[in-house]
Amino acid sequence: MWFFARDPVRDFPFELIPEPPEGGLPGPWALHRGRKKATGSPVSIFVYDVKPGAEEQTQVAKAAFKRFKTLRHPNILAYIDGLETEKCLHVVTEAVTPLGIYLKARVEAGGLKELEISWGLHQIVKALSFLVNDCSLIHNNVCMAAVFVDRAGEWKLGGLDYMYSAQGNGGGPPRKGIPELEQYDPPELADSSGRVVREKWSADMWRLGCLIWEVFNGPLPRAAALRNPGKIPKTLVPHYCELVGANPKVRPNPARFLQNCRAPGGFMSNRFVETNLFLEEIQIKEPAEKQKFFQELSKSLDAFPEDFCRHKVLPQLLTAFEFGNAGAVVLTPLFKVGKFLSAEEYQQKIIPVVVKMFSSTDRAMRIRLLQQMEQFIQYLDEPTVNTQIFPHVVHGFLDTNPAIREQTVKSMLLLAPKLNEANLNVELMKHFARLQAKDEQGPIRCNTTVCLGKIGSYLSASTRHRVLTSAFSRATRDPFAPSRVAGVLGFAATHNLYSMNDCAQKILPVLCGLTVDPEKSVRDQAFKAIRSFLSKLESVSEDPTQLEEVEKDVHAASSPGMGGAAASWAGWAVTGVSSLTSKLIRSHPTTAPTETNIPQRPTPEGVPAPAPTPVPATPTTSGHWETQEEDKDTAEDSSTADRWDDEDWGSLEQEAESVLAQQDDWSTGGQVSRASQVSNSDHKSSKSPESDWSSWEAEGSWEQGWQEPSSQEPPPDGTRLASEYNWGGPESSDKGDPFATLSARPSTQPRPDSWGEDNWEGLETDSRKCFPWVG
């Protein structure tokens, strides 16, 4: 039977990456990049090859091998594994880069910030303090070659080859025999008389001064160069001079040196060092301290190094959420750090936390997740959205807090493209129908209409045909004026999704009824929409061959590309509505669909004095209209940034006096807006249909309508009637208000087939009752 000797190098669980060793390390060791065979995780491997006739150097290497295994400190190079044979020594540590190479790379990339250097030096001095004060060990090799940097930018002290005991029981300091290292020795070592009085840390603190000089000025040419501080910051110069003073007795202990530099105004007194020190002790901090720390952390992350944020702050944030019950306070810094991650890292580290957060019952966390969804939605795949995100998000539609309902509606703009057939066309539409019909907050009903107009292109053809017309028709009967405007703009934004029959028989009758709406902003939008739809119908009437081209999107499958018109139309959704919704909620805290004190839009019958009829526009070909619309969409899509404004949701409940004051201001602003929005009807009638569509966002001024809305309360005494304004006709302004004699909206409870229904199908029947001529 044959027995084969085991090869310890082959059986070693770590392997060298086949590439030349990293340079810049004077001494017996060569530094190689390596990896763990089982996982492929990166490590650093220090290799010493035993050579004949180098017994003294071999003993130094073996002593360093022993020190690596026995010393454990956060600021000393972390030992992972080792291998000792007759031919070589292997020391495996965390993956690091020599400080000299790291500084050179950072200079080429734009330079190293003083914040990073201050923390790096803090770590090295702390390691020296541990060695001399806690272990009674003299490092004896502090220099650039003995410092290494890990992937988080943390500085680690290595180079333990020449370490010896400060108590003298292990003999004197070992001989180095390497000129590159001996130049860092303090001048008193040249005095062999022993008459120089010194402390046990004096030599290492001199070498620390050399290290500081090299960090700021480059390699040290000779000891005399230490007299000129060069680029060393002024706040550090006094403490540096103490280190390189000729009298070793006055050189400070490492602990005192840290204390001096951490004094107010000192080099190490800054937010970066304080953050690092807090993170090192975060496990023993009180919950209130952690909350305050994470709240203030976001303000500082922009000034911190990217590697530090990725590899030190991020793990602490994840740990704080997972085990520390930090809650919503970690969300803002978490997503800020997430910007530094690759797509793969984001999937591995952030997304699992986000998915877990959505299942939380903490309202603060839910609303912050919804507000910041834009930052992580691109990393969520469709299965995750449909099975793990959406089922939790839809609970927000039923929440009693209007701010959460509001943000839930807004979030659908981002989630809709990733929702499957059932969630988008069934579940979401059910919630939208209920919100639009029954929600007590007018702005939320308005935003529901807004959102439906923007996601209409994602709906299936059958759902679009069944839902859109009914939903926008219902919005035009909402007692909240901006909701009625949203209904009109909804028809305009989704114009390409309706057949010509629907335009003529369902949409135009609804729009015509709005031409006598009590609110001028609603009437203005209605007239523009009517002219545009009539132009489209007229162009097809002139050339019936265009019908197929005009209706090409009506029965098309849902597609993100079809949302161009909606995206350009609903640019207001990221300005007017989102920025003012909370104000509207505060101003109208009990705005319900059943309010009885709001001027109601009457039926079109019996209008005593309709607005002047505009001159019919010249019909154009459908092809020209389509081209111009596409160009408009492309231009606006490239300039519109869909970002939700951050809201101060914590102030939703205001005192009654504040609410009344806001309502008074609202009413006053509404009258000003009416006076400022007067336009000449002859000028409008001269526009072509193309200009009507292409100028919808510019002239429609949805944002302007939001900035100066009218009050839902009855107008105060002295309010000017519509007849007091110049409508552009030859009649004088002292005639009766053409809208004053119109009947108000019914004050009774809503009919079952209108506001009381949770679906939109019944509205088509109701539409036929209002407009009996509709077939």
Coordinates of N, CA and C in Angstrom, one line a residue, residues 297-298 301-302 304-315 317 330-342 345-346 350 375:
L297 N -27.8 61.9 10.0 CA -26.8 61.3 9.1 C -26.9 61.7 7.7
S298 N -28.2 61.8 7.2 CA -28.4 62.1 5.8 C -27.8 63.4 5.3
L301 N -23.9 62.7 4.5 CA -23.5 61.6 3.6 C -22.9 62.1 2.4
D302 N -23.3 63.3 1.9 CA -22.8 63.8 0.6 C -21.3 64.2 0.7
F304 N -19.2 62.6 2.7 CA -18.4 61.4 3.2 C -17.9 60.7 1.9
P305 N -16.8 59.9 2.1 CA -16.3 59.1 0.9 C -17.3 58.0 0.5
E306 N -17.3 57.8 -0.8 CA -18.3 56.8 -1.3 C -18.0 55.4 -0.7
D307 N -16.8 55.0 -0.6 CA -16.4 53.7 -0.1 C -16.8 53.5 1.3
F308 N -16.7 54.6 2.1 CA -17.1 54.6 3.5 C -18.6 54.4 3.6
C309 N -19.4 55.1 2.8 CA -20.8 54.9 2.8 C -21.3 53.5 2.4
R310 N -20.6 53.0 1.4 CA -21.0 51.6 1.0 C -20.7 50.5 1.9
H311 N -19.5 50.6 2.5 CA -19.0 49.4 3.2 C -19.0 49.6 4.7
K312 N -19.3 50.8 5.2 CA -19.3 50.9 6.7 C -20.7 51.5 7.1
V313 N -21.2 52.5 6.5 CA -22.5 53.1 6.9 C -23.6 52.1 6.5
L314 N -23.6 51.6 5.3 CA -24.7 50.7 4.8 C -24.9 49.5 5.7
P315 N -23.8 48.7 6.0 CA -24.1 47.6 6.9 C -24.7 48.0 8.3
L317 N -26.7 50.6 8.8 CA -28.1 50.9 8.5 C -28.9 49.6 8.4
V330 N -34.3 55.2 9.2 CA -33.1 54.7 8.4 C -33.4 54.8 6.9
L331 N -34.6 55.1 6.5 CA -35.0 55.1 5.1 C -34.2 56.1 4.3
T332 N -34.2 57.3 4.7 CA -33.6 58.4 3.9 C -32.1 58.2 3.8
P333 N -31.3 57.9 4.8 CA -29.9 57.6 4.6 C -29.7 56.3 3.8
L334 N -30.6 55.3 4.0 CA -30.4 54.0 3.3 C -30.5 54.2 1.8
F335 N -31.5 55.0 1.3 CA -31.7 55.2 -0.1 C -30.6 56.2 -0.7
K336 N -30.1 57.0 0.2 CA -29.0 57.9 -0.2 C -27.7 57.1 -0.5
V337 N -27.4 56.2 0.4 CA -26.3 55.3 0.2 C -26.5 54.4 -0.9
G338 N -27.7 54.0 -1.2 CA -28.0 53.0 -2.3 C -27.6 53.6 -3.6
K339 N -27.5 54.9 -3.8 CA -27.1 55.5 -5.0 C -25.7 55.1 -5.4
F340 N -24.9 54.7 -4.4 CA -23.5 54.3 -4.7 C -23.4 52.9 -5.1
L341 N -24.4 52.1 -5.0 CA -24.3 50.7 -5.3 C -24.6 50.4 -6.8
S342 N -24.0 49.3 -7.2 CA -24.3 48.7 -8.5 C -25.7 48.1 -8.5
E345 N -25.6 44.9 -6.5 CA -25.5 45.1 -5.1 C -26.8 45.6 -4.5
Y346 N -27.5 46.4 -5.2 CA -28.7 47.0 -4.8 C -29.8 45.8 -4.6
I350 N -30.3 46.0 -0.7 CA -31.4 47.0 -0.4 C -32.8 46.4 -0.6
Q375 N -36.8 56.2 -6.1 CA -35.4 55.9 -6.0 C -35.1 54.4 -6.1

